Amino acid sequence: MNKAEKLRAYELNDMVGKIAPLTGMGGKTQTTLEIGKSWIAHEPLLQYLKTALDANVWLSINSKSQGAIEFYSERYNTAVEEFYECLAETFSSESNKRPAVDWL
C-alpha cells in the first residue's frame, strides 16, 4: 500500500466508525420510531460513505488513466468532506473536519 491508499483506508475506517445508528441506546427499549429516526439521520452519511467507497475501488484499480485518477480522487475527496460536514450538522457534538493523520 502506498501513502494515499493508507490514508484512504484510515479515513474510510473512521467514517464507518462514525456511523453507529443505535449507539447510546443500549439497555433501552427501542421502538420502531426510534430506530426509524436513527436511520433517517444516518442515511445521508451512508450515501457519502458509499460514494467514497466506490471512488476508492476505482482508485485501487491498477490500470487507469491520469484523467480517471483525477476524477475519482476529486469524487473521493468531495464525498469525505461532505460526510464530515453532514456529520457535524446532524450531530452537533461531532467535528466537521477530516481526521488528522500524523503517522503517515
Short mmCIF file of N, CA, C and O in Angstrom, two decimals:
data_model
loop_
_atom_site.label_atom_id
_atom_site.label_comp_id
_atom_site.label_asym_id
_atom_site.label_seq_id
_atom_site.Cartn_x
_atom_site.Cartn_y
_atom_site.Cartn_z
N MET A 1 0.84 -1.18 0.00
CA MET A 1 0.00 0.00 0.00
C MET A 1 0.88 1.24 0.00
O MET A 1 1.84 1.33 0.75
N ASN A 2 0.49 2.20 -0.82
CA ASN A 2 1.21 3.46 -0.79
C ASN A 2 0.57 4.40 0.22
O ASN A 2 -0.43 4.07 0.86
N LYS A 3 1.15 5.58 0.37
CA LYS A 3 0.69 6.54 1.37
C LYS A 3 -0.77 6.95 1.16
O LYS A 3 -1.55 7.02 2.10
N ALA A 4 -1.15 7.21 -0.09
CA ALA A 4 -2.53 7.63 -0.40
C ALA A 4 -3.53 6.52 -0.06
O ALA A 4 -4.61 6.79 0.47
N GLU A 5 -3.17 5.28 -0.36
CA GLU A 5 -4.07 4.16 -0.04
C GLU A 5 -4.23 3.98 1.46
O GLU A 5 -5.32 3.70 1.94
N LYS A 6 -3.15 4.15 2.21
CA LYS A 6 -3.22 4.05 3.67
C LYS A 6 -4.11 5.15 4.25
O LYS A 6 -4.90 4.90 5.15
N LEU A 7 -3.98 6.36 3.71
CA LEU A 7 -4.79 7.47 4.18
C LEU A 7 -6.27 7.22 3.88
O LEU A 7 -7.12 7.42 4.75
N ARG A 8 -6.57 6.75 2.67
CA ARG A 8 -7.97 6.47 2.33
C ARG A 8 -8.52 5.36 3.22
O ARG A 8 -9.66 5.45 3.68
N ALA A 9 -7.74 4.33 3.50
CA ALA A 9 -8.19 3.24 4.37
C ALA A 9 -8.48 3.78 5.76
O ALA A 9 -9.51 3.42 6.37
N TYR A 10 -7.62 4.64 6.27
CA TYR A 10 -7.84 5.22 7.60
C TYR A 10 -9.10 6.07 7.62
O TYR A 10 -9.91 5.96 8.54
N GLU A 11 -9.28 6.92 6.60
CA GLU A 11 -10.47 7.79 6.55
C GLU A 11 -11.75 6.98 6.42
O GLU A 11 -12.74 7.27 7.10
N LEU A 12 -11.74 5.97 5.57
CA LEU A 12 -12.93 5.14 5.41
C LEU A 12 -13.26 4.41 6.71
O LEU A 12 -14.43 4.32 7.09
N ASN A 13 -12.24 3.91 7.38
CA ASN A 13 -12.47 3.25 8.67
C ASN A 13 -13.05 4.22 9.69
O ASN A 13 -13.96 3.86 10.44
N ASP A 14 -12.57 5.45 9.72
CA ASP A 14 -13.10 6.45 10.63
C ASP A 14 -14.55 6.78 10.31
O ASP A 14 -15.39 6.90 11.21
N MET A 15 -14.86 6.89 9.02
CA MET A 15 -16.23 7.19 8.60
C MET A 15 -17.17 6.07 9.04
O MET A 15 -18.26 6.34 9.55
N VAL A 16 -16.77 4.83 8.83
CA VAL A 16 -17.60 3.70 9.24
C VAL A 16 -17.82 3.73 10.75
O VAL A 16 -18.93 3.48 11.23
N GLY A 17 -16.79 4.07 11.50
CA GLY A 17 -16.91 4.15 12.95
C GLY A 17 -17.86 5.24 13.42
O GLY A 17 -18.45 5.15 14.49
N LYS A 18 -18.02 6.29 12.61
CA LYS A 18 -18.92 7.38 12.98
C LYS A 18 -20.38 7.03 12.73
O LYS A 18 -21.27 7.65 13.27
N ILE A 19 -20.63 6.03 11.88
CA ILE A 19 -22.00 5.63 11.58
C ILE A 19 -22.38 4.49 12.51
O ILE A 19 -22.06 3.34 12.28
N ALA A 20 -23.02 4.85 13.59
CA ALA A 20 -23.49 3.88 14.57
C ALA A 20 -24.91 4.26 14.94
O ALA A 20 -25.15 4.89 15.95
N PRO A 21 -25.89 3.93 14.09
CA PRO A 21 -27.25 4.42 14.24
C PRO A 21 -27.90 4.22 15.60
O PRO A 21 -28.68 5.05 16.02
N LEU A 22 -27.59 3.18 16.30
CA LEU A 22 -28.27 2.95 17.57
C LEU A 22 -27.32 3.09 18.77
O LEU A 22 -27.62 2.61 19.85
N THR A 23 -26.21 3.76 18.59
CA THR A 23 -25.26 3.96 19.67
C THR A 23 -25.93 4.74 20.80
O THR A 23 -26.66 5.69 20.58
N GLY A 24 -25.65 4.35 22.00
CA GLY A 24 -26.20 5.05 23.15
C GLY A 24 -27.60 4.60 23.51
O GLY A 24 -28.18 5.09 24.46
N MET A 25 -28.14 3.68 22.76
CA MET A 25 -29.50 3.22 23.05
C MET A 25 -29.48 1.87 23.76
O MET A 25 -30.52 1.28 23.98
N GLY A 26 -28.30 1.37 24.08
CA GLY A 26 -28.19 0.09 24.77
C GLY A 26 -28.92 0.11 26.10
O GLY A 26 -28.85 1.08 26.84
N GLY A 27 -29.62 -0.92 26.40
CA GLY A 27 -30.35 -1.02 27.65
C GLY A 27 -31.72 -0.39 27.61
O GLY A 27 -32.51 -0.55 28.52
N LYS A 28 -32.00 0.36 26.58
CA LYS A 28 -33.31 0.98 26.45
C LYS A 28 -34.17 0.12 25.53
O LYS A 28 -33.67 -0.58 24.66
N THR A 29 -35.44 0.21 25.73
CA THR A 29 -36.35 -0.42 24.79
C THR A 29 -36.39 0.45 23.55
O THR A 29 -36.60 1.65 23.62
N GLN A 30 -36.13 -0.15 22.43
CA GLN A 30 -36.07 0.60 21.18
C GLN A 30 -37.37 0.41 20.42
O GLN A 30 -37.72 -0.69 20.03
N THR A 31 -38.04 1.50 20.21
CA THR A 31 -39.28 1.43 19.44
C THR A 31 -38.95 1.54 17.96
O THR A 31 -37.86 1.98 17.58
N THR A 32 -39.89 1.15 17.16
CA THR A 32 -39.71 1.27 15.72
C THR A 32 -39.49 2.72 15.33
O THR A 32 -38.68 3.02 14.45
N LEU A 33 -40.15 3.64 16.00
CA LEU A 33 -39.99 5.06 15.72
C LEU A 33 -38.56 5.53 16.02
O LEU A 33 -37.97 6.26 15.23
N GLU A 34 -38.01 5.11 17.16
CA GLU A 34 -36.63 5.49 17.50
C GLU A 34 -35.64 4.95 16.47
O GLU A 34 -34.72 5.64 16.05
N ILE A 35 -35.82 3.70 16.09
CA ILE A 35 -34.94 3.08 15.10
C ILE A 35 -35.07 3.80 13.76
O ILE A 35 -34.08 4.12 13.10
N GLY A 36 -36.28 4.11 13.35
CA GLY A 36 -36.50 4.83 12.10
C GLY A 36 -35.86 6.20 12.10
O GLY A 36 -35.22 6.60 11.12
N LYS A 37 -36.02 6.95 13.20
CA LYS A 37 -35.40 8.28 13.30
C LYS A 37 -33.88 8.17 13.21
O LYS A 37 -33.23 9.00 12.58
N SER A 38 -33.33 7.16 13.84
CA SER A 38 -31.89 6.97 13.82
C SER A 38 -31.39 6.70 12.40
O SER A 38 -30.41 7.29 11.94
N TRP A 39 -32.07 5.84 11.68
CA TRP A 39 -31.64 5.53 10.32
C TRP A 39 -31.87 6.72 9.38
O TRP A 39 -31.07 6.94 8.47
N ILE A 40 -32.92 7.47 9.59
CA ILE A 40 -33.14 8.66 8.76
C ILE A 40 -32.01 9.67 8.97
O ILE A 40 -31.52 10.26 8.02
N ALA A 41 -31.58 9.83 10.19
CA ALA A 41 -30.48 10.76 10.49
C ALA A 41 -29.18 10.30 9.86
O ALA A 41 -28.35 11.11 9.46
N HIS A 42 -28.98 8.99 9.75
CA HIS A 42 -27.73 8.46 9.22
C HIS A 42 -27.74 8.21 7.72
O HIS A 42 -26.68 8.00 7.14
N GLU A 43 -28.88 8.25 7.08
CA GLU A 43 -28.97 7.93 5.65
C GLU A 43 -28.05 8.79 4.78
O GLU A 43 -27.34 8.25 3.93
N PRO A 44 -28.00 10.12 4.95
CA PRO A 44 -27.07 10.90 4.12
C PRO A 44 -25.62 10.50 4.34
O PRO A 44 -24.83 10.46 3.40
N LEU A 45 -25.27 10.16 5.57
CA LEU A 45 -23.90 9.73 5.85
C LEU A 45 -23.57 8.43 5.12
O LEU A 45 -22.47 8.27 4.60
N LEU A 46 -24.54 7.54 5.08
CA LEU A 46 -24.34 6.28 4.35
C LEU A 46 -24.13 6.53 2.86
O LEU A 46 -23.32 5.85 2.22
N GLN A 47 -24.84 7.50 2.30
CA GLN A 47 -24.67 7.82 0.88
C GLN A 47 -23.27 8.37 0.60
O GLN A 47 -22.64 7.99 -0.39
N TYR A 48 -22.79 9.26 1.47
CA TYR A 48 -21.43 9.79 1.29
C TYR A 48 -20.39 8.70 1.45
O TYR A 48 -19.41 8.65 0.70
N LEU A 49 -20.59 7.81 2.41
CA LEU A 49 -19.68 6.69 2.60
C LEU A 49 -19.67 5.80 1.36
O LEU A 49 -18.61 5.38 0.90
N LYS A 50 -20.83 5.52 0.81
CA LYS A 50 -20.92 4.68 -0.39
C LYS A 50 -20.17 5.32 -1.55
O LYS A 50 -19.42 4.65 -2.27
N THR A 51 -20.34 6.62 -1.74
CA THR A 51 -19.65 7.32 -2.82
C THR A 51 -18.14 7.25 -2.62
O THR A 51 -17.39 7.00 -3.57
N ALA A 52 -17.68 7.46 -1.38
CA ALA A 52 -16.25 7.39 -1.09
C ALA A 52 -15.71 5.97 -1.33
O ALA A 52 -14.62 5.80 -1.89
N LEU A 53 -16.48 4.96 -0.93
CA LEU A 53 -16.05 3.57 -1.15
C LEU A 53 -15.97 3.25 -2.64
O LEU A 53 -15.01 2.61 -3.09
N ASP A 54 -16.96 3.68 -3.40
CA ASP A 54 -16.95 3.43 -4.85
C ASP A 54 -15.73 4.10 -5.50
O ASP A 54 -15.06 3.49 -6.34
N ALA A 55 -15.46 5.34 -5.13
CA ALA A 55 -14.31 6.05 -5.69
C ALA A 55 -13.01 5.36 -5.28
O ALA A 55 -12.08 5.25 -6.08
N ASN A 56 -12.95 4.88 -4.05
CA ASN A 56 -11.75 4.19 -3.58
C ASN A 56 -11.51 2.91 -4.37
O ASN A 56 -10.37 2.59 -4.69
N VAL A 57 -12.57 2.20 -4.71
CA VAL A 57 -12.42 0.99 -5.52
C VAL A 57 -11.80 1.35 -6.87
O VAL A 57 -10.87 0.69 -7.33
N TRP A 58 -12.29 2.41 -7.50
CA TRP A 58 -11.74 2.81 -8.79
C TRP A 58 -10.29 3.27 -8.67
O TRP A 58 -9.48 3.01 -9.56
N LEU A 59 -9.96 3.93 -7.57
CA LEU A 59 -8.57 4.37 -7.37
C LEU A 59 -7.64 3.20 -7.09
O LEU A 59 -6.44 3.30 -7.31
N SER A 60 -8.18 2.09 -6.62
CA SER A 60 -7.37 0.92 -6.30
C SER A 60 -7.06 0.06 -7.52
O SER A 60 -6.18 -0.80 -7.45
N ILE A 61 -7.77 0.28 -8.61
CA ILE A 61 -7.53 -0.49 -9.83
C ILE A 61 -6.19 -0.06 -10.41
O ILE A 61 -5.89 1.12 -10.51
N ASN A 62 -5.37 -1.03 -10.80
CA ASN A 62 -4.02 -0.73 -11.26
C ASN A 62 -3.95 -0.07 -12.63
O ASN A 62 -3.12 0.79 -12.86
N SER A 63 -4.81 -0.46 -13.56
CA SER A 63 -4.74 0.10 -14.91
C SER A 63 -5.76 1.23 -15.05
O SER A 63 -6.95 1.00 -15.22
N LYS A 64 -5.26 2.45 -14.94
CA LYS A 64 -6.16 3.60 -15.03
C LYS A 64 -5.42 4.77 -15.65
O LYS A 64 -4.21 4.90 -15.53
N SER A 65 -6.17 5.63 -16.29
CA SER A 65 -5.57 6.81 -16.91
C SER A 65 -5.43 7.93 -15.90
O SER A 65 -6.05 7.91 -14.83
N GLN A 66 -4.64 8.94 -16.24
CA GLN A 66 -4.47 10.09 -15.35
C GLN A 66 -5.79 10.82 -15.16
O GLN A 66 -6.10 11.28 -14.07
N GLY A 67 -6.62 10.90 -16.21
CA GLY A 67 -7.93 11.54 -16.10
C GLY A 67 -8.83 10.82 -15.11
O GLY A 67 -9.55 11.44 -14.34
N ALA A 68 -8.79 9.49 -15.13
CA ALA A 68 -9.60 8.70 -14.20
C ALA A 68 -9.13 8.90 -12.77
O ALA A 68 -9.93 9.01 -11.84
N ILE A 69 -7.82 8.96 -12.57
CA ILE A 69 -7.27 9.18 -11.23
C ILE A 69 -7.73 10.52 -10.69
O ILE A 69 -8.18 10.62 -9.55
N GLU A 70 -7.66 11.56 -11.50
CA GLU A 70 -8.09 12.89 -11.08
C GLU A 70 -9.58 12.91 -10.77
O GLU A 70 -10.01 13.47 -9.75
N PHE A 71 -10.39 12.31 -11.64
CA PHE A 71 -11.84 12.29 -11.47
C PHE A 71 -12.22 11.60 -10.17
O PHE A 71 -12.98 12.13 -9.36
N TYR A 72 -11.70 10.37 -9.95
CA TYR A 72 -12.09 9.61 -8.76
C TYR A 72 -11.45 10.15 -7.49
O TYR A 72 -12.04 10.04 -6.40
N SER A 73 -10.28 10.77 -7.60
CA SER A 73 -9.69 11.43 -6.42
C SER A 73 -10.57 12.60 -5.98
O SER A 73 -10.83 12.77 -4.78
N GLU A 74 -11.02 13.39 -6.94
CA GLU A 74 -11.89 14.52 -6.62
C GLU A 74 -13.22 14.03 -6.05
O GLU A 74 -13.73 14.57 -5.07
N ARG A 75 -13.75 12.97 -6.64
CA ARG A 75 -15.02 12.41 -6.15
C ARG A 75 -14.86 11.89 -4.73
O ARG A 75 -15.73 12.10 -3.87
N TYR A 76 -13.76 11.20 -4.46
CA TYR A 76 -13.50 10.67 -3.12
C TYR A 76 -13.38 11.82 -2.11
O TYR A 76 -14.02 11.80 -1.06
N ASN A 77 -12.54 12.81 -2.43
CA ASN A 77 -12.32 13.92 -1.51
C ASN A 77 -13.60 14.70 -1.24
O ASN A 77 -13.87 15.09 -0.10
N THR A 78 -14.41 14.91 -2.25
CA THR A 78 -15.68 15.62 -2.07
C THR A 78 -16.61 14.83 -1.15
O THR A 78 -17.23 15.40 -0.24
N ALA A 79 -16.70 13.53 -1.36
CA ALA A 79 -17.58 12.69 -0.53
C ALA A 79 -17.13 12.70 0.93
O ALA A 79 -17.96 12.80 1.84
N VAL A 80 -15.83 12.64 1.17
CA VAL A 80 -15.33 12.64 2.54
C VAL A 80 -15.59 13.99 3.21
O VAL A 80 -16.05 14.05 4.35
N GLU A 81 -15.32 15.08 2.48
CA GLU A 81 -15.57 16.41 3.05
C GLU A 81 -17.06 16.60 3.37
O GLU A 81 -17.41 17.09 4.45
N GLU A 82 -17.93 16.20 2.45
CA GLU A 82 -19.37 16.34 2.67
C GLU A 82 -19.85 15.43 3.81
O GLU A 82 -20.77 15.79 4.54
N PHE A 83 -19.23 14.26 3.96
CA PHE A 83 -19.58 13.37 5.06
C PHE A 83 -19.38 14.08 6.39
O PHE A 83 -20.27 14.07 7.25
N TYR A 84 -18.20 14.67 6.59
CA TYR A 84 -17.91 15.31 7.87
C TYR A 84 -18.74 16.57 8.09
O TYR A 84 -19.12 16.89 9.22
N GLU A 85 -19.05 17.29 7.01
CA GLU A 85 -19.92 18.46 7.15
C GLU A 85 -21.32 18.03 7.57
O GLU A 85 -21.92 18.62 8.47
N CYS A 86 -21.85 16.98 6.94
CA CYS A 86 -23.17 16.46 7.28
C CYS A 86 -23.18 15.89 8.70
O CYS A 86 -24.13 16.08 9.45
N LEU A 87 -22.10 15.23 9.08
CA LEU A 87 -21.99 14.66 10.43
C LEU A 87 -22.09 15.76 11.48
O LEU A 87 -22.81 15.62 12.46
N ALA A 88 -21.39 16.87 11.25
CA ALA A 88 -21.41 17.98 12.21
C ALA A 88 -22.77 18.65 12.26
O ALA A 88 -23.23 19.07 13.33
N GLU A 89 -23.45 18.74 11.11
CA GLU A 89 -24.78 19.35 11.08
C GLU A 89 -25.81 18.46 11.78
O GLU A 89 -26.68 18.95 12.49
N THR A 90 -25.72 17.17 11.56
CA THR A 90 -26.69 16.23 12.11
C THR A 90 -26.47 15.99 13.60
O THR A 90 -27.41 15.94 14.37
N PHE A 91 -25.22 15.84 13.98
CA PHE A 91 -24.86 15.55 15.37
C PHE A 91 -23.92 16.65 15.84
O PHE A 91 -22.73 16.62 15.56
N SER A 92 -24.45 17.61 16.55
CA SER A 92 -23.70 18.82 16.91
C SER A 92 -22.44 18.55 17.72
O SER A 92 -21.55 19.38 17.76
N SER A 93 -22.32 17.40 18.34
CA SER A 93 -21.13 17.09 19.13
C SER A 93 -19.96 16.62 18.27
O SER A 93 -18.84 16.50 18.76
N GLU A 94 -20.20 16.37 17.00
CA GLU A 94 -19.15 15.86 16.12
C GLU A 94 -18.41 16.98 15.41
O GLU A 94 -18.95 18.06 15.16
N SER A 95 -17.18 16.72 15.04
CA SER A 95 -16.35 17.68 14.32
C SER A 95 -16.69 17.66 12.84
O SER A 95 -17.07 16.63 12.29
N ASN A 96 -16.52 18.80 12.18
CA ASN A 96 -16.78 18.85 10.74
C ASN A 96 -15.48 18.76 9.93
O ASN A 96 -15.46 19.07 8.76
N LYS A 97 -14.41 18.34 10.56
CA LYS A 97 -13.11 18.23 9.90
C LYS A 97 -12.73 16.77 9.70
O LYS A 97 -13.05 15.91 10.52
N ARG A 98 -12.02 16.52 8.61
CA ARG A 98 -11.47 15.19 8.39
C ARG A 98 -10.46 14.88 9.50
O ARG A 98 -9.83 15.78 10.03
N PRO A 99 -10.32 13.60 9.84
CA PRO A 99 -9.36 13.27 10.90
C PRO A 99 -7.93 13.58 10.45
O PRO A 99 -7.57 13.34 9.30
N ALA A 100 -7.15 14.15 11.34
CA ALA A 100 -5.75 14.43 11.04
C ALA A 100 -4.93 13.18 11.29
O ALA A 100 -5.07 12.51 12.31
N VAL A 101 -4.09 12.86 10.34
CA VAL A 101 -3.26 11.67 10.43
C VAL A 101 -1.82 12.13 10.60
O VAL A 101 -1.27 12.78 9.72
N ASP A 102 -1.21 11.78 11.72
CA ASP A 102 0.16 12.20 11.95
C ASP A 102 1.18 11.06 11.79
O ASP A 102 2.36 11.28 11.89
N TRP A 103 0.71 9.87 11.50
CA TRP A 103 1.61 8.72 11.42
C TRP A 103 2.04 8.40 10.00
O TRP A 103 2.78 7.48 9.76
N LEU A 104 1.57 9.17 9.01
CA LEU A 104 1.98 8.88 7.62
C LEU A 104 3.24 9.61 7.27
O LEU A 104 3.57 10.64 7.61
#
